[in-house]
Short mmCIF file of C-alpha atoms in Angstrom, two decimals:
data_model
loop_
_atom_site.label_atom_id
_atom_site.label_comp_id
_atom_site.label_asym_id
_atom_site.label_seq_id
_atom_site.Cartn_x
_atom_site.Cartn_y
_atom_site.Cartn_z
CA UNK F 130 46.25 37.90 48.72
CA UNK F 131 45.20 41.36 48.49
CA UNK F 132 42.56 42.05 50.94
CA UNK F 133 38.91 44.27 50.19
CA UNK F 134 39.99 48.02 49.27
CA UNK F 135 38.16 51.23 49.82
CA UNK F 136 38.53 54.77 49.38
CA UNK F 137 38.72 57.25 50.24
CA UNK F 138 39.19 56.45 54.02
CA UNK F 139 38.42 59.73 55.10
CA UNK F 140 35.64 62.20 53.73
CA UNK F 141 34.76 65.45 54.83
CA UNK F 142 31.68 67.32 53.14
CA UNK F 143 29.05 69.79 53.93
CA UNK F 144 25.33 68.49 53.77
CA UNK F 145 23.38 68.43 50.43
CA UNK F 146 26.60 67.55 49.02
CA UNK F 147 27.18 64.28 47.15
CA UNK F 148 29.32 61.72 48.07
CA UNK F 149 30.93 58.38 46.35
CA UNK F 150 32.65 55.55 48.04
CA UNK F 151 34.60 53.10 45.87
CA UNK F 152 35.43 49.31 47.03
CA UNK F 153 37.51 46.52 45.23
CA UNK F 154 36.74 43.22 46.47
CA UNK F 155 39.14 40.58 47.09
CA UNK F 156 39.62 38.64 43.82
CA UNK F 157 37.24 35.64 42.92
CA UNK F 158 34.62 36.70 45.65
CA UNK F 159 31.04 36.95 43.75
CA UNK F 160 29.11 38.06 47.00
CA UNK F 161 30.02 42.02 47.85
CA UNK F 162 28.30 43.60 50.84
CA UNK F 163 28.25 47.62 51.96
CA UNK F 164 27.35 48.12 55.72
CA UNK F 165 27.05 51.28 57.37
CA UNK F 166 28.54 51.86 61.03
CA UNK F 167 26.83 54.35 63.12
CA UNK F 168 29.42 55.37 66.27
CA UNK F 169 29.15 52.90 69.29
CA UNK F 170 26.66 50.28 67.21
CA UNK F 171 27.76 47.61 64.95
CA UNK F 172 27.21 47.14 61.29
CA UNK F 173 24.14 47.26 59.26
CA UNK F 174 23.73 45.87 56.04
CA UNK F 175 22.67 48.54 53.32
CA UNK F 176 23.10 46.34 50.12
CA UNK F 177 24.10 42.87 48.98
CA UNK F 178 25.00 41.91 45.60
CA UNK F 179 26.05 38.63 44.14
CA UNK F 180 28.07 39.01 41.26
CA UNK F 181 26.40 42.45 39.31
CA UNK F 182 22.95 41.64 40.88
CA UNK F 183 21.72 43.33 43.74
CA UNK F 184 20.58 40.73 45.50
CA UNK F 185 19.36 42.54 48.94
CA UNK F 186 18.97 46.27 49.03
CA UNK F 187 15.99 46.46 51.14
CA UNK F 188 17.74 48.34 54.09
CA UNK F 189 19.28 51.08 51.42
CA UNK F 190 17.50 54.63 51.51
CA UNK F 191 16.86 54.72 47.65
CA UNK F 192 15.66 58.44 47.78
CA UNK F 193 19.31 59.74 48.02
CA UNK F 194 21.26 56.17 47.96
CA UNK F 195 22.29 54.38 45.34
CA UNK F 196 25.06 51.30 44.24
CA UNK F 197 26.33 49.94 41.29
CA UNK F 198 28.64 47.23 40.89
CA UNK F 199 29.83 47.11 37.34
CA UNK F 200 31.11 43.75 35.73
CA UNK F 201 30.94 41.96 38.98
CA UNK F 202 34.16 43.14 40.54
CA UNK F 203 34.44 46.94 41.76
CA UNK F 204 31.52 48.56 43.55
CA UNK F 205 30.68 52.14 44.06
CA UNK F 206 28.10 53.61 46.79
CA UNK F 207 26.84 57.11 46.33
CA UNK F 208 24.87 59.49 48.61
CA UNK F 209 23.26 62.72 46.82
CA UNK F 210 22.20 64.72 48.95
CA UNK F 211 24.36 64.05 52.45
CA UNK F 212 22.19 64.95 55.39
CA UNK F 213 23.78 65.03 58.91
CA UNK F 214 22.64 61.81 59.74
CA UNK F 215 25.11 60.04 57.30
CA UNK F 216 27.83 60.71 59.17
CA UNK F 217 29.32 57.18 59.79
CA UNK F 218 31.85 54.40 58.44
CA UNK F 219 30.63 52.58 55.75
CA UNK F 220 32.10 49.06 55.08
CA UNK F 221 32.64 47.41 52.47
CA UNK F 222 33.25 43.38 52.39
CA UNK F 223 33.51 40.28 50.07
CA UNK F 224 32.85 36.77 50.64
CA UNK F 225 33.61 33.56 49.00
CA UNK F 226 30.68 31.67 51.28
CA UNK F 227 29.18 32.31 54.53
CA UNK F 228 31.99 34.30 56.24
CA UNK F 229 32.87 37.99 55.02
CA UNK F 230 36.38 40.22 54.84
CA UNK F 231 35.99 44.00 55.45
CA UNK F 232 37.71 46.74 54.06
CA UNK F 233 39.07 49.46 56.65
CA UNK F 234 35.94 51.36 55.59
CA UNK F 235 35.48 55.20 54.95
CA UNK F 236 34.50 57.46 57.64
CA UNK F 237 32.31 59.78 56.63
CA UNK F 238 31.68 63.13 57.98
CA UNK F 239 28.87 65.52 57.17
CA UNK F 240 29.05 68.89 58.49
CA UNK H 127 13.55 37.78 62.73
CA UNK H 128 16.98 37.16 63.34
CA UNK H 129 19.12 39.01 65.93
CA UNK H 130 22.21 39.24 67.82
CA UNK H 131 22.61 40.34 71.54
CA UNK H 132 25.94 41.57 73.08
CA UNK H 133 24.90 42.08 76.91
CA UNK H 134 27.85 43.78 77.81
CA UNK H 135 28.65 47.17 76.22
CA UNK H 136 31.83 47.96 77.89
CA UNK H 137 34.30 45.16 79.70
CA UNK H 138 37.79 46.20 81.70
CA UNK H 139 39.94 43.16 82.50
CA UNK H 140 43.70 43.29 83.47
CA UNK H 141 46.35 42.30 81.43
CA UNK H 142 46.87 38.50 81.73
CA UNK H 143 43.53 37.77 83.31
CA UNK H 144 41.40 35.65 81.47
CA UNK H 145 38.29 37.13 79.14
CA UNK H 146 34.51 36.17 78.20
CA UNK H 147 32.48 37.88 75.69
CA UNK H 148 29.13 36.63 75.93
CA UNK H 149 26.96 36.66 72.75
CA UNK H 150 23.44 35.39 72.26
CA UNK H 151 21.55 34.86 68.79
CA UNK H 152 17.96 34.52 67.73
CA UNK H 153 17.75 32.52 64.44
CA UNK H 154 15.17 29.45 63.77
CA UNK H 155 17.56 26.93 62.13
CA UNK H 156 21.39 26.21 63.35
CA UNK H 157 23.10 29.44 62.24
CA UNK H 158 26.83 30.09 61.08
CA UNK H 159 28.63 32.05 63.75
CA UNK H 160 31.41 34.45 64.06
CA UNK H 161 33.26 36.70 65.91
CA UNK H 162 35.04 39.85 64.28
CA UNK H 163 37.57 42.34 65.81
CA UNK H 164 37.48 46.01 65.38
CA UNK H 165 40.29 48.14 66.31
CA UNK H 166 40.23 51.87 66.18
CA UNK H 167 40.03 53.39 62.52
CA UNK H 168 40.24 49.93 61.29
CA UNK H 169 37.79 47.68 59.35
CA UNK H 170 36.43 44.55 61.13
CA UNK H 171 39.12 41.19 61.01
CA UNK H 172 37.65 37.89 61.32
CA UNK H 173 38.62 36.18 64.75
CA UNK H 174 36.94 32.95 64.25
CA UNK H 175 33.63 31.08 62.74
CA UNK H 176 31.47 28.10 63.43
CA UNK H 177 29.48 26.37 60.60
CA UNK H 178 28.86 23.14 62.11
CA UNK H 179 30.56 20.07 64.07
CA UNK H 180 32.68 20.46 66.89
CA UNK H 181 31.27 23.11 68.93
CA UNK H 182 34.33 24.15 70.57
CA UNK H 183 36.45 26.58 67.38
CA UNK H 184 39.55 28.03 67.83
CA UNK H 185 40.51 31.06 66.16
CA UNK H 186 43.36 33.51 65.65
CA UNK H 187 45.01 35.62 68.32
CA UNK H 188 44.23 32.82 71.12
CA UNK H 189 40.80 33.23 71.05
CA UNK H 190 38.12 30.53 70.97
CA UNK H 191 34.23 30.30 71.27
CA UNK H 192 31.86 27.79 72.14
CA UNK H 193 28.61 27.23 70.71
CA UNK H 194 25.82 26.11 72.76
CA UNK H 195 22.68 25.45 71.28
CA UNK H 196 20.57 25.11 74.30
CA UNK H 197 21.64 28.70 75.21
CA UNK H 198 21.43 29.99 71.60
CA UNK H 199 24.88 31.35 72.99
CA UNK H 200 28.59 31.68 70.91
CA UNK H 201 30.54 33.18 73.61
CA UNK H 202 34.00 33.92 73.19
CA UNK H 203 36.82 33.40 75.51
CA UNK H 204 40.92 33.90 75.77
CA UNK H 205 42.90 32.50 78.68
CA UNK H 206 45.08 35.34 78.96
CA UNK H 207 44.42 38.75 77.67
CA UNK H 208 47.28 41.05 76.03
CA UNK H 209 46.94 44.68 76.21
CA UNK H 210 47.18 44.41 72.34
CA UNK H 211 43.69 43.05 72.50
CA UNK H 212 41.89 46.23 73.40
CA UNK H 213 39.49 46.46 70.92
CA UNK H 214 35.77 46.13 69.96
CA UNK H 215 34.45 43.02 69.34
CA UNK H 216 31.77 42.11 67.24
CA UNK H 217 29.23 38.83 66.99
CA UNK H 218 27.54 38.18 64.09
CA UNK H 219 25.29 35.70 62.70
CA UNK H 220 24.91 34.50 59.43
CA UNK H 221 21.25 34.13 58.37
CA UNK H 222 19.60 33.08 55.47
CA UNK H 223 18.01 35.51 53.11
CA UNK H 224 16.36 34.81 49.77
CA UNK H 225 18.50 32.10 49.12
CA UNK H 226 21.55 33.84 50.28
CA UNK H 227 23.48 34.64 53.49
CA UNK H 228 23.63 38.13 54.91
CA UNK H 229 25.50 38.95 58.25
CA UNK H 230 23.86 40.28 61.27
CA UNK H 231 25.79 41.86 64.13
CA UNK H 232 25.41 42.68 67.60
CA UNK H 233 25.98 46.23 68.80
CA UNK H 234 29.63 45.07 69.91
CA UNK H 235 31.44 44.72 73.10
CA UNK H 236 34.43 47.43 73.99
CA UNK H 237 37.10 45.90 76.00
CA UNK H 238 40.00 47.78 77.75
CA UNK H 239 42.69 46.05 79.05
CA UNK H 240 44.69 47.93 82.43
CA UNK H 241 48.44 46.98 82.50
#
């Protein structure tokens, strides 16, 4: 069974530029999460989807971050414009129930 | 509010020694509890989980964890550590929110293994 696939693995951009991350969850998992992990910290939830509906986006900085999950499968997380403080690892996870399965993450560096 | 505390930021053990990583949680009801491991540059891999029943749960790679309700703890143990166990370990609680579950993570414990 294929795991959660994220791309790209690494991204370096200049501040004020846009960036997008893509996630393909495990087949059949209705729940999809985006987490942000700052250096030396645990992951923090940005947004959670149940199928195509965002059911928890309270931690998503909506002035610059947006996300979508078309057809309840793949998801895209976008930042526009990026700031230096957005440098982090962005993790996507999917879930059939209480536990979550994570992708390898996208390491974003904003310079 | 729900929270997870991992008191040890960094632990070093010798290969072959036993290991215990501490985790305390704050949650009103009986939580779902998890331990994940993260190797450098990788995502998080689920080691084990507790939902209900037997309070001692077995996981992959020879790890086990014990749920102690009276202490609000879910400590991770391994009887003999291997050099390949060096990684960062995260404890997480599955908290109900708006009818759905979300995972709340601790800050992690970085494990170093000396040969």
